[in-house]
Amino acid sequence: MALTLTLLGTSASRPTVERNVSSMALTRDGDTMLFDCGEGTQRQMMRYGVPFALGDIFFTHFHADHVIGVIGLMRTMALQGRTEELRLWGPPPAARHLRRAEQFGVDRLTFPVRIHELQPGERIPRRDYAIVAFAVEHGPGAAMGYALVEEERKGRFDPERARELGIPEGPLWGRIHRGESVTLDDGRVVEPAELVGPLRSGRTVVITGDTRPSENTVAAARGADLLVHEATFGDEEAERAVETGHSTAREAAVVARRAGCKRLLLTHFSARYSRSAGELETQARAEFDAVTIGRDGMEIEVPFTA
Ligand SMILES: [Zn+2]
Ligand SMILES: [Zn+2]
């Protein structure tokens, strides 16, 4: 089952010619969800093939470069006659900010909008995964990151062993794989442990939004398959990163290393850095090897590792 992250905007504060402001889409088994929705996000979605038929938008915080795009996006959804509910999630005061966005320039929405204010640690359960909110550190207002955490998957079924035991291929295999013990025609009872391996871990993707390096991120991203961390600045702006509640690329890489992440994707770059942001990559790589500099339109597949 594919789990794909698409970066829709990778610039901090304002767009540049090459980079739009913050937004990314996660797509999993037909579910698409957005994380942040900076100005111009709807056009980026068209450009990079992200469907408008999404159910959830998660906001990391309510700085303008992460939220203004939701006004235009909801308006387009209404023009298209959308009727399905749209759920908007974020830290307090999400309701105040998002009600305003809902009213602004959108006279008649054709669909219900449900706004949920989240507390750190809150878990939004879905069929076989959950979105978990965690507090990050981005100045005085509330800001949060999100982790998509998949449930464990069934262990591997051993078809050769099943044949050796004379269990006919078919529905019995499925029942054993689901954890049932079955009785064969000759009276033998087969326990699932004989044929099915241990549970296999699901995937975890963690998105920080804007933040200083945070212990909460280290905890949320422990062993994560993919950590998407902001990297607004390079080493030479380390003080500015502290003052403005942001991270340097190197600091983000240290978080990834400490958390034991498999892969780090950097985003939210100050407009001062070039398209390749080569110096940020070098600085990050000094701390953590598996790092990728994000760019608009980049798609990252997150594979199963077990
Ligand atoms: Zn920002
Ligand atoms: Zn911010």
PDB file of C-alpha atoms and ligand atoms in Angstrom:
ATOM      1  CA  MET A   1       0.000   0.000   0.000  1.00  0.00           C
ATOM      2  CA  ALA A   2       1.623   3.215  -1.177  1.00  0.00           C
ATOM      3  CA  LEU A   3       2.307   6.044   1.237  1.00  0.00           C
ATOM      4  CA  THR A   4       3.419   9.132  -0.642  1.00  0.00           C
ATOM      5  CA  LEU A   5       4.347  12.607   0.498  1.00  0.00           C
ATOM      6  CA  THR A   6       4.176  15.431  -2.047  1.00  0.00           C
ATOM      7  CA  LEU A   7       5.804  18.746  -1.223  1.00  0.00           C
ATOM      8  CA  LEU A   8       3.631  21.605  -2.473  1.00  0.00           C
ATOM      9  CA  GLY A   9       5.611  24.494  -1.045  1.00  0.00           C
ATOM     10  CA  THR A  10       9.061  24.611   0.527  1.00  0.00           C
ATOM     11  CA  SER A  11       9.712  28.313   1.119  1.00  0.00           C
ATOM     12  CA  ALA A  12       9.575  30.076   4.480  1.00  0.00           C
ATOM     13  CA  SER A  13       7.551  33.266   4.944  1.00  0.00           C
ATOM     14  CA  ARG A  14       7.146  34.233   1.291  1.00  0.00           C
ATOM     15  CA  PRO A  15       7.186  32.524  -2.077  1.00  0.00           C
ATOM     16  CA  THR A  16      10.135  32.736  -4.437  1.00  0.00           C
ATOM     17  CA  VAL A  17      10.215  32.045  -8.170  1.00  0.00           C
ATOM     18  CA  GLU A  18      11.062  28.400  -7.491  1.00  0.00           C
ATOM     19  CA  ARG A  19       9.368  27.756  -4.186  1.00  0.00           C
ATOM     20  CA  ASN A  20       5.860  28.344  -2.898  1.00  0.00           C
ATOM     21  CA  VAL A  21       5.010  28.765   0.791  1.00  0.00           C
ATOM     22  CA  SER A  22       4.258  25.852   3.086  1.00  0.00           C
ATOM     23  CA  SER A  23       2.019  22.947   2.240  1.00  0.00           C
ATOM     24  CA  MET A  24       2.421  19.228   1.708  1.00  0.00           C
ATOM     25  CA  ALA A  25       0.099  16.355   0.917  1.00  0.00           C
ATOM     26  CA  LEU A  26       0.193  12.824   2.268  1.00  0.00           C
ATOM     27  CA  THR A  27      -1.627  10.181   0.266  1.00  0.00           C
ATOM     28  CA  ARG A  28      -2.341   6.730   1.639  1.00  0.00           C
ATOM     29  CA  ASP A  29      -4.681   4.127   0.217  1.00  0.00           C
ATOM     30  CA  GLY A  30      -6.968   6.685  -1.411  1.00  0.00           C
ATOM     31  CA  ASP A  31      -6.907   9.101   1.549  1.00  0.00           C
ATOM     32  CA  THR A  32      -5.316  12.467   0.831  1.00  0.00           C
ATOM     33  CA  MET A  33      -4.603  14.923   3.610  1.00  0.00           C
ATOM     34  CA  LEU A  34      -2.943  18.297   3.533  1.00  0.00           C
ATOM     35  CA  PHE A  35      -0.556  19.660   6.112  1.00  0.00           C
ATOM     36  CA  ASP A  36      -0.647  23.471   6.081  1.00  0.00           C
ATOM     37  CA  CYS A  37      -2.061  25.468   3.220  1.00  0.00           C
ATOM     38  CA  GLY A  38      -0.018  28.544   2.348  1.00  0.00           C
ATOM     39  CA  GLU A  39      -1.096  31.056  -0.262  1.00  0.00           C
ATOM     40  CA  GLY A  40      -1.312  29.497  -3.729  1.00  0.00           C
ATOM     41  CA  THR A  41      -1.546  25.914  -2.490  1.00  0.00           C
ATOM     42  CA  GLN A  42      -4.504  25.102  -4.742  1.00  0.00           C
ATOM     43  CA  ARG A  43      -2.478  25.929  -7.824  1.00  0.00           C
ATOM     44  CA  GLN A  44       0.386  23.780  -6.597  1.00  0.00           C
ATOM     45  CA  MET A  45      -2.101  20.937  -6.105  1.00  0.00           C
ATOM     46  CA  MET A  46      -3.229  21.235  -9.729  1.00  0.00           C
ATOM     47  CA  ARG A  47       0.329  21.434 -10.931  1.00  0.00           C
ATOM     48  CA  TYR A  48       1.494  18.369  -9.024  1.00  0.00           C
ATOM     49  CA  GLY A  49      -1.610  16.231  -9.338  1.00  0.00           C
ATOM     50  CA  VAL A  50      -2.936  16.312  -5.766  1.00  0.00           C
ATOM     51  CA  PRO A  51      -6.718  15.743  -5.801  1.00  0.00           C
ATOM     52  CA  PHE A  52      -9.088  18.349  -4.343  1.00  0.00           C
ATOM     53  CA  ALA A  53     -11.227  15.518  -3.016  1.00  0.00           C
ATOM     54  CA  LEU A  54      -9.437  15.470   0.302  1.00  0.00           C
ATOM     55  CA  GLY A  55     -11.067  15.175   3.692  1.00  0.00           C
ATOM     56  CA  ASP A  56      -8.612  16.732   6.108  1.00  0.00           C
ATOM     57  CA  ILE A  57      -6.316  19.726   6.390  1.00  0.00           C
ATOM     58  CA  PHE A  58      -3.996  19.800   9.392  1.00  0.00           C
ATOM     59  CA  PHE A  59      -2.497  23.146  10.400  1.00  0.00           C
ATOM     60  CA  THR A  60       0.751  23.243  12.333  1.00  0.00           C
ATOM     61  CA  HIS A  61       0.140  26.854  13.456  1.00  0.00           C
ATOM     62  CA  PHE A  62      -1.477  30.027  12.205  1.00  0.00           C
ATOM     63  CA  HIS A  63       1.255  32.153  10.729  1.00  0.00           C
ATOM     64  CA  ALA A  64       0.030  33.585   7.437  1.00  0.00           C
ATOM     65  CA  ASP A  65       2.436  31.596   5.266  1.00  0.00           C
ATOM     66  CA  HIS A  66       0.834  28.357   6.465  1.00  0.00           C
ATOM     67  CA  VAL A  67      -2.852  29.184   6.322  1.00  0.00           C
ATOM     68  CA  ILE A  68      -3.932  31.871   3.830  1.00  0.00           C
ATOM     69  CA  GLY A  69      -4.293  29.408   0.953  1.00  0.00           C
ATOM     70  CA  VAL A  70      -7.225  27.688   2.609  1.00  0.00           C
ATOM     71  CA  ILE A  71      -9.494  30.615   1.656  1.00  0.00           C
ATOM     72  CA  GLY A  72      -8.963  30.139  -2.073  1.00  0.00           C
ATOM     73  CA  LEU A  73      -8.962  26.383  -1.827  1.00  0.00           C
ATOM     74  CA  MET A  74     -12.341  26.281  -0.062  1.00  0.00           C
ATOM     75  CA  ARG A  75     -13.752  28.734  -2.569  1.00  0.00           C
ATOM     76  CA  THR A  76     -12.690  26.525  -5.471  1.00  0.00           C
ATOM     77  CA  MET A  77     -14.134  23.482  -3.732  1.00  0.00           C
ATOM     78  CA  ALA A  78     -17.445  25.347  -3.432  1.00  0.00           C
ATOM     79  CA  LEU A  79     -17.363  26.386  -7.097  1.00  0.00           C
ATOM     80  CA  GLN A  80     -16.877  22.726  -7.945  1.00  0.00           C
ATOM     81  CA  GLY A  81     -20.007  21.904  -5.949  1.00  0.00           C
ATOM     82  CA  ARG A  82     -18.319  19.869  -3.272  1.00  0.00           C
ATOM     83  CA  THR A  83     -20.764  18.401  -0.767  1.00  0.00           C
ATOM     84  CA  GLU A  84     -18.499  16.258   1.419  1.00  0.00           C
ATOM     85  CA  GLU A  85     -17.497  17.570   4.804  1.00  0.00           C
ATOM     86  CA  LEU A  86     -14.063  19.182   5.089  1.00  0.00           C
ATOM     87  CA  ARG A  87     -12.292  18.771   8.417  1.00  0.00           C
ATOM     88  CA  LEU A  88      -9.786  21.397   9.550  1.00  0.00           C
ATOM     89  CA  TRP A  89      -7.489  20.612  12.458  1.00  0.00           C
ATOM     90  CA  GLY A  90      -5.020  22.701  14.408  1.00  0.00           C
ATOM     91  CA  PRO A  91      -3.877  23.939  17.791  1.00  0.00           C
ATOM     92  CA  PRO A  92      -5.915  26.638  19.559  1.00  0.00           C
ATOM     93  CA  PRO A  93      -7.060  29.162  18.527  1.00  0.00           C
ATOM     94  CA  ALA A  94      -7.798  27.189  15.364  1.00  0.00           C
ATOM     95  CA  ALA A  95     -11.511  27.928  15.587  1.00  0.00           C
ATOM     96  CA  ARG A  96     -11.013  31.701  15.634  1.00  0.00           C
ATOM     97  CA  HIS A  97      -8.550  31.754  12.722  1.00  0.00           C
ATOM     98  CA  LEU A  98     -10.315  29.201  10.572  1.00  0.00           C
ATOM     99  CA  ARG A  99     -13.829  30.616  11.078  1.00  0.00           C
ATOM    100  CA  ARG A 100     -12.439  33.867   9.761  1.00  0.00           C
ATOM    101  CA  ALA A 101     -10.917  32.075   6.778  1.00  0.00           C
ATOM    102  CA  GLU A 102     -14.206  30.325   6.166  1.00  0.00           C
ATOM    103  CA  GLN A 103     -16.123  33.609   6.129  1.00  0.00           C
ATOM    104  CA  PHE A 104     -13.577  35.527   4.100  1.00  0.00           C
ATOM    105  CA  GLY A 105     -14.643  35.711   0.487  1.00  0.00           C
ATOM    106  CA  VAL A 106     -16.617  32.496   0.709  1.00  0.00           C
ATOM    107  CA  ASP A 107     -20.250  33.579   0.777  1.00  0.00           C
ATOM    108  CA  ARG A 108     -21.864  30.236   0.236  1.00  0.00           C
ATOM    109  CA  LEU A 109     -19.994  27.071   0.960  1.00  0.00           C
ATOM    110  CA  THR A 110     -21.633  24.046  -0.597  1.00  0.00           C
ATOM    111  CA  PHE A 111     -20.191  21.720   2.028  1.00  0.00           C
ATOM    112  CA  PRO A 112     -19.894  21.552   5.814  1.00  0.00           C
ATOM    113  CA  VAL A 113     -16.631  22.596   7.437  1.00  0.00           C
ATOM    114  CA  ARG A 114     -15.786  21.065  10.768  1.00  0.00           C
ATOM    115  CA  ILE A 115     -13.061  22.724  12.809  1.00  0.00           C
ATOM    116  CA  HIS A 116     -11.316  20.754  15.536  1.00  0.00           C
ATOM    117  CA  GLU A 117      -8.936  22.290  18.043  1.00  0.00           C
ATOM    118  CA  LEU A 118      -6.327  19.757  19.046  1.00  0.00           C
ATOM    119  CA  GLN A 119      -4.389  19.358  22.253  1.00  0.00           C
ATOM    120  CA  PRO A 120      -0.830  17.987  22.259  1.00  0.00           C
ATOM    121  CA  GLY A 121      -0.862  14.215  22.435  1.00  0.00           C
ATOM    122  CA  GLU A 122      -4.329  13.994  20.922  1.00  0.00           C
ATOM    123  CA  ARG A 123      -4.774  11.029  18.628  1.00  0.00           C
ATOM    124  CA  ILE A 124      -7.096  10.918  15.649  1.00  0.00           C
ATOM    125  CA  PRO A 125      -7.773   7.250  14.957  1.00  0.00           C
ATOM    126  CA  ARG A 126      -8.426   6.066  11.423  1.00  0.00           C
ATOM    127  CA  ARG A 127      -9.108   2.610  10.061  1.00  0.00           C
ATOM    128  CA  ASP A 128      -5.569   1.244  10.311  1.00  0.00           C
ATOM    129  CA  TYR A 129      -3.504   4.274  11.242  1.00  0.00           C
ATOM    130  CA  ALA A 130      -3.710   7.348  13.429  1.00  0.00           C
ATOM    131  CA  ILE A 131      -2.666  10.974  13.240  1.00  0.00           C
ATOM    132  CA  VAL A 132      -1.031  12.039  16.496  1.00  0.00           C
ATOM    133  CA  ALA A 133      -0.486  15.722  17.357  1.00  0.00           C
ATOM    134  CA  PHE A 134       2.524  16.802  19.403  1.00  0.00           C
ATOM    135  CA  ALA A 135       3.600  20.201  20.701  1.00  0.00           C
ATOM    136  CA  VAL A 136       6.585  21.883  19.073  1.00  0.00           C
ATOM    137  CA  GLU A 137       8.434  25.089  19.999  1.00  0.00           C
ATOM    138  CA  HIS A 138       7.750  28.028  17.732  1.00  0.00           C
ATOM    139  CA  GLY A 139       7.538  31.192  19.786  1.00  0.00           C
ATOM    140  CA  PRO A 140       4.671  32.229  22.040  1.00  0.00           C
ATOM    141  CA  GLY A 141       1.685  30.798  20.121  1.00  0.00           C
ATOM    142  CA  ALA A 142       0.675  27.154  20.110  1.00  0.00           C
ATOM    143  CA  ALA A 143       2.310  25.140  17.335  1.00  0.00           C
ATOM    144  CA  MET A 144       2.208  21.443  16.702  1.00  0.00           C
ATOM    145  CA  GLY A 145       3.679  18.714  14.606  1.00  0.00           C
ATOM    146  CA  TYR A 146       1.872  15.619  13.386  1.00  0.00           C
ATOM    147  CA  ALA A 147       2.798  11.967  13.143  1.00  0.00           C
ATOM    148  CA  LEU A 148       1.044   9.522  10.867  1.00  0.00           C
ATOM    149  CA  VAL A 149       1.440   6.197  12.648  1.00  0.00           C
ATOM    150  CA  GLU A 150       0.338   2.987  10.978  1.00  0.00           C
ATOM    151  CA  GLU A 151      -0.812   0.007  12.989  1.00  0.00           C
ATOM    152  CA  GLU A 152       1.297  -3.115  13.016  1.00  0.00           C
ATOM    153  CA  ARG A 153       0.700  -5.439  10.117  1.00  0.00           C
ATOM    154  CA  LYS A 154       0.103  -9.166  10.145  1.00  0.00           C
ATOM    155  CA  GLY A 155       3.175 -11.338  10.198  1.00  0.00           C
ATOM    156  CA  ARG A 156       4.403 -13.057   7.069  1.00  0.00           C
ATOM    157  CA  PHE A 157       2.601 -16.252   6.047  1.00  0.00           C
ATOM    158  CA  ASP A 158       4.862 -19.176   5.124  1.00  0.00           C
ATOM    159  CA  PRO A 159       3.277 -20.894   2.080  1.00  0.00           C
ATOM    160  CA  GLU A 160       5.973 -23.572   1.768  1.00  0.00           C
ATOM    161  CA  ARG A 161       5.498 -24.693   5.333  1.00  0.00           C
ATOM    162  CA  ALA A 162       1.734 -24.719   4.761  1.00  0.00           C
ATOM    163  CA  ARG A 163       2.164 -27.071   1.794  1.00  0.00           C
ATOM    164  CA  GLU A 164       4.526 -29.283   3.789  1.00  0.00           C
ATOM    165  CA  LEU A 165       1.843 -29.614   6.442  1.00  0.00           C
ATOM    166  CA  GLY A 166      -0.643 -30.574   3.736  1.00  0.00           C
ATOM    167  CA  ILE A 167      -2.901 -27.576   4.220  1.00  0.00           C
ATOM    168  CA  PRO A 168      -4.681 -26.907   0.922  1.00  0.00           C
ATOM    169  CA  GLU A 169      -4.228 -23.443  -0.535  1.00  0.00           C
ATOM    170  CA  GLY A 170      -7.410 -21.415  -0.187  1.00  0.00           C
ATOM    171  CA  PRO A 171      -9.598 -19.987   2.563  1.00  0.00           C
ATOM    172  CA  LEU A 172      -7.782 -21.954   5.280  1.00  0.00           C
ATOM    173  CA  TRP A 173      -4.583 -20.030   4.546  1.00  0.00           C
ATOM    174  CA  GLY A 174      -6.414 -16.742   5.012  1.00  0.00           C
ATOM    175  CA  ARG A 175      -7.959 -17.843   8.314  1.00  0.00           C
ATOM    176  CA  ILE A 176      -4.596 -18.968   9.664  1.00  0.00           C
ATOM    177  CA  HIS A 177      -2.991 -15.719   8.474  1.00  0.00           C
ATOM    178  CA  ARG A 178      -5.673 -13.775  10.355  1.00  0.00           C
ATOM    179  CA  GLY A 179      -4.709 -15.600  13.546  1.00  0.00           C
ATOM    180  CA  GLU A 180      -7.276 -18.402  13.715  1.00  0.00           C
ATOM    181  CA  SER A 181      -6.317 -21.942  14.611  1.00  0.00           C
ATOM    182  CA  VAL A 182      -7.948 -24.366  12.166  1.00  0.00           C
ATOM    183  CA  THR A 183      -8.845 -28.036  12.281  1.00  0.00           C
ATOM    184  CA  LEU A 184      -7.999 -30.028   9.164  1.00  0.00           C
ATOM    185  CA  ASP A 185     -10.138 -32.848   7.719  1.00  0.00           C
ATOM    186  CA  ASP A 186      -7.877 -35.435   9.333  1.00  0.00           C
ATOM    187  CA  GLY A 187      -8.389 -33.877  12.746  1.00  0.00           C
ATOM    188  CA  ARG A 188      -5.035 -32.128  13.083  1.00  0.00           C
ATOM    189  CA  VAL A 189      -5.174 -28.623  14.605  1.00  0.00           C
ATOM    190  CA  VAL A 190      -2.874 -26.012  13.102  1.00  0.00           C
ATOM    191  CA  GLU A 191      -1.964 -23.016  15.229  1.00  0.00           C
ATOM    192  CA  PRO A 192      -1.175 -19.731  13.444  1.00  0.00           C
ATOM    193  CA  ALA A 193       2.196 -19.473  15.186  1.00  0.00           C
ATOM    194  CA  GLU A 194       3.340 -22.465  13.111  1.00  0.00           C
ATOM    195  CA  LEU A 195       2.866 -20.584   9.843  1.00  0.00           C
ATOM    196  CA  VAL A 196       2.752 -16.862  10.575  1.00  0.00           C
ATOM    197  CA  GLY A 197       5.733 -14.740  11.588  1.00  0.00           C
ATOM    198  CA  PRO A 198       5.726 -11.961  14.170  1.00  0.00           C
ATOM    199  CA  LEU A 199       3.720  -8.766  13.624  1.00  0.00           C
ATOM    200  CA  ARG A 200       5.520  -6.336  11.340  1.00  0.00           C
ATOM    201  CA  SER A 201       5.760  -2.648  12.155  1.00  0.00           C
ATOM    202  CA  GLY A 202       3.771  -0.107  10.157  1.00  0.00           C
ATOM    203  CA  ARG A 203       5.250   3.087   8.810  1.00  0.00           C
ATOM    204  CA  THR A 204       5.595   6.407  10.604  1.00  0.00           C
ATOM    205  CA  VAL A 205       5.851   9.808   8.953  1.00  0.00           C
ATOM    206  CA  VAL A 206       6.453  12.860  11.149  1.00  0.00           C
ATOM    207  CA  ILE A 207       5.914  16.468  10.068  1.00  0.00           C
ATOM    208  CA  THR A 208       7.182  19.212  12.363  1.00  0.00           C
ATOM    209  CA  GLY A 209       5.884  22.483  10.942  1.00  0.00           C
ATOM    210  CA  ASP A 210       7.873  25.500  12.191  1.00  0.00           C
ATOM    211  CA  THR A 211       9.893  24.799  15.300  1.00  0.00           C
ATOM    212  CA  ARG A 212      13.116  24.963  17.202  1.00  0.00           C
ATOM    213  CA  PRO A 213      14.759  21.554  17.605  1.00  0.00           C
ATOM    214  CA  SER A 214      12.468  19.884  20.126  1.00  0.00           C
ATOM    215  CA  GLU A 215      12.606  16.912  22.476  1.00  0.00           C
ATOM    216  CA  ASN A 216       8.974  16.307  21.561  1.00  0.00           C
ATOM    217  CA  THR A 217      10.000  15.837  17.938  1.00  0.00           C
ATOM    218  CA  VAL A 218      12.754  13.431  18.949  1.00  0.00           C
ATOM    219  CA  ALA A 219      10.179  11.411  20.894  1.00  0.00           C
ATOM    220  CA  ALA A 220       7.517  11.490  18.163  1.00  0.00           C
ATOM    221  CA  ALA A 221      10.017  10.620  15.439  1.00  0.00           C
ATOM    222  CA  ARG A 222      11.690   7.740  17.285  1.00  0.00           C
ATOM    223  CA  GLY A 223      12.586   5.230  14.544  1.00  0.00           C
ATOM    224  CA  ALA A 224      10.346   7.051  12.034  1.00  0.00           C
ATOM    225  CA  ASP A 225      10.535   6.097   8.383  1.00  0.00           C
ATOM    226  CA  LEU A 226      10.446   9.739   7.347  1.00  0.00           C
ATOM    227  CA  LEU A 227      10.922  12.948   9.312  1.00  0.00           C
ATOM    228  CA  VAL A 228       9.943  16.153   7.507  1.00  0.00           C
ATOM    229  CA  HIS A 229      11.651  18.916   9.468  1.00  0.00           C
ATOM    230  CA  GLU A 230      11.831  22.612   8.848  1.00  0.00           C
ATOM    231  CA  ALA A 231      15.282  24.050   8.103  1.00  0.00           C
ATOM    232  CA  THR A 232      14.732  27.755   7.695  1.00  0.00           C
ATOM    233  CA  PHE A 233      18.366  28.725   8.099  1.00  0.00           C
ATOM    234  CA  GLY A 234      21.982  27.644   7.748  1.00  0.00           C
ATOM    235  CA  ASP A 235      24.774  27.732  10.337  1.00  0.00           C
ATOM    236  CA  GLU A 236      25.518  31.417   9.769  1.00  0.00           C
ATOM    237  CA  GLU A 237      21.978  32.305  10.878  1.00  0.00           C
ATOM    238  CA  ALA A 238      21.940  30.080  13.957  1.00  0.00           C
ATOM    239  CA  GLU A 239      21.226  33.016  16.271  1.00  0.00           C
ATOM    240  CA  ARG A 240      18.418  34.216  14.087  1.00  0.00           C
ATOM    241  CA  ALA A 241      16.930  30.719  14.198  1.00  0.00           C
ATOM    242  CA  VAL A 242      16.819  30.965  17.999  1.00  0.00           C
ATOM    243  CA  GLU A 243      15.269  34.440  17.930  1.00  0.00           C
ATOM    244  CA  THR A 244      12.567  33.512  15.441  1.00  0.00           C
ATOM    245  CA  GLY A 245      11.715  30.032  16.724  1.00  0.00           C
ATOM    246  CA  HIS A 246      13.113  28.177  13.719  1.00  0.00           C
ATOM    247  CA  SER A 247      15.787  25.520  13.133  1.00  0.00           C
ATOM    248  CA  THR A 248      18.957  25.367  11.109  1.00  0.00           C
ATOM    249  CA  ALA A 249      19.491  22.479   8.710  1.00  0.00           C
ATOM    250  CA  ARG A 250      22.178  21.123  11.023  1.00  0.00           C
ATOM    251  CA  GLU A 251      19.875  21.258  14.042  1.00  0.00           C
ATOM    252  CA  ALA A 252      17.174  19.395  12.128  1.00  0.00           C
ATOM    253  CA  ALA A 253      19.725  16.728  11.199  1.00  0.00           C
ATOM    254  CA  VAL A 254      20.739  16.307  14.845  1.00  0.00           C
ATOM    255  CA  VAL A 255      17.067  15.733  15.719  1.00  0.00           C
ATOM    256  CA  ALA A 256      16.839  13.052  13.013  1.00  0.00           C
ATOM    257  CA  ARG A 257      20.007  11.371  14.237  1.00  0.00           C
ATOM    258  CA  ARG A 258      18.933  11.392  17.879  1.00  0.00           C
ATOM    259  CA  ALA A 259      15.520  10.010  16.954  1.00  0.00           C
ATOM    260  CA  GLY A 260      17.065   7.260  14.839  1.00  0.00           C
ATOM    261  CA  CYS A 261      14.970   8.203  11.810  1.00  0.00           C
ATOM    262  CA  LYS A 262      15.486   6.368   8.565  1.00  0.00           C
ATOM    263  CA  ARG A 263      15.210   9.417   6.382  1.00  0.00           C
ATOM    264  CA  LEU A 264      15.130  13.208   6.801  1.00  0.00           C
ATOM    265  CA  LEU A 265      13.441  15.595   4.381  1.00  0.00           C
ATOM    266  CA  LEU A 266      14.177  19.289   4.879  1.00  0.00           C
ATOM    267  CA  THR A 267      11.781  22.070   3.913  1.00  0.00           C
ATOM    268  CA  HIS A 268      10.728  25.670   4.786  1.00  0.00           C
ATOM    269  CA  PHE A 269      13.872  27.395   3.544  1.00  0.00           C
ATOM    270  CA  SER A 270      14.508  31.098   3.892  1.00  0.00           C
ATOM    271  CA  ALA A 271      14.304  32.880   0.525  1.00  0.00           C
ATOM    272  CA  ARG A 272      17.991  33.738   0.833  1.00  0.00           C
ATOM    273  CA  TYR A 273      18.999  30.184  -0.152  1.00  0.00           C
ATOM    274  CA  SER A 274      19.319  29.099  -3.756  1.00  0.00           C
ATOM    275  CA  ARG A 275      17.131  26.479  -5.372  1.00  0.00           C
ATOM    276  CA  SER A 276      19.522  23.660  -4.539  1.00  0.00           C
ATOM    277  CA  ALA A 277      20.250  24.948  -1.016  1.00  0.00           C
ATOM    278  CA  GLY A 278      23.556  23.093  -1.344  1.00  0.00           C
ATOM    279  CA  GLU A 279      25.118  24.636   1.744  1.00  0.00           C
ATOM    280  CA  LEU A 280      22.176  23.513   3.873  1.00  0.00           C
ATOM    281  CA  GLU A 281      22.537  19.984   2.554  1.00  0.00           C
ATOM    282  CA  THR A 282      26.267  19.935   3.378  1.00  0.00           C
ATOM    283  CA  GLN A 283      25.662  21.192   6.899  1.00  0.00           C
ATOM    284  CA  ALA A 284      22.880  18.699   7.535  1.00  0.00           C
ATOM    285  CA  ARG A 285      24.823  15.794   6.073  1.00  0.00           C
ATOM    286  CA  ALA A 286      27.633  16.409   8.530  1.00  0.00           C
ATOM    287  CA  GLU A 287      25.192  15.241  11.223  1.00  0.00           C
ATOM    288  CA  PHE A 288      22.904  12.783   9.433  1.00  0.00           C
ATOM    289  CA  ASP A 289      23.503  11.028   6.172  1.00  0.00           C
ATOM    290  CA  ALA A 290      20.055  10.187   4.836  1.00  0.00           C
ATOM    291  CA  VAL A 291      18.978  13.754   4.159  1.00  0.00           C
ATOM    292  CA  THR A 292      17.082  15.198   1.201  1.00  0.00           C
ATOM    293  CA  ILE A 293      16.614  18.864   0.406  1.00  0.00           C
ATOM    294  CA  GLY A 294      12.958  19.324  -0.467  1.00  0.00           C
ATOM    295  CA  ARG A 295      11.754  21.148  -3.546  1.00  0.00           C
ATOM    296  CA  ASP A 296       8.278  21.939  -4.769  1.00  0.00           C
ATOM    297  CA  GLY A 297       6.636  19.009  -6.508  1.00  0.00           C
ATOM    298  CA  MET A 298       8.971  16.432  -4.989  1.00  0.00           C
ATOM    299  CA  GLU A 299       7.274  13.111  -4.271  1.00  0.00           C
ATOM    300  CA  ILE A 300       8.686  10.838  -1.605  1.00  0.00           C
ATOM    301  CA  GLU A 301       7.528   7.246  -1.411  1.00  0.00           C
ATOM    302  CA  VAL A 302       7.704   5.735   2.061  1.00  0.00           C
ATOM    303  CA  PRO A 303       8.259   1.987   1.703  1.00  0.00           C
ATOM    304  CA  PHE A 304       7.699  -0.743   4.253  1.00  0.00           C
ATOM    305  CA  THR A 305      10.981  -1.847   5.738  1.00  0.00           C
ATOM    306  CA  ALA A 306       9.867  -5.143   7.303  1.00  0.00           C
TER     307      ALA A 306
HETATM  308 ZN    ZN B   1       6.538  29.314   8.394  1.00  0.00          ZN
HETATM  309 ZN    ZN B   2       5.722  30.144  11.698  1.00  0.00          ZN
END
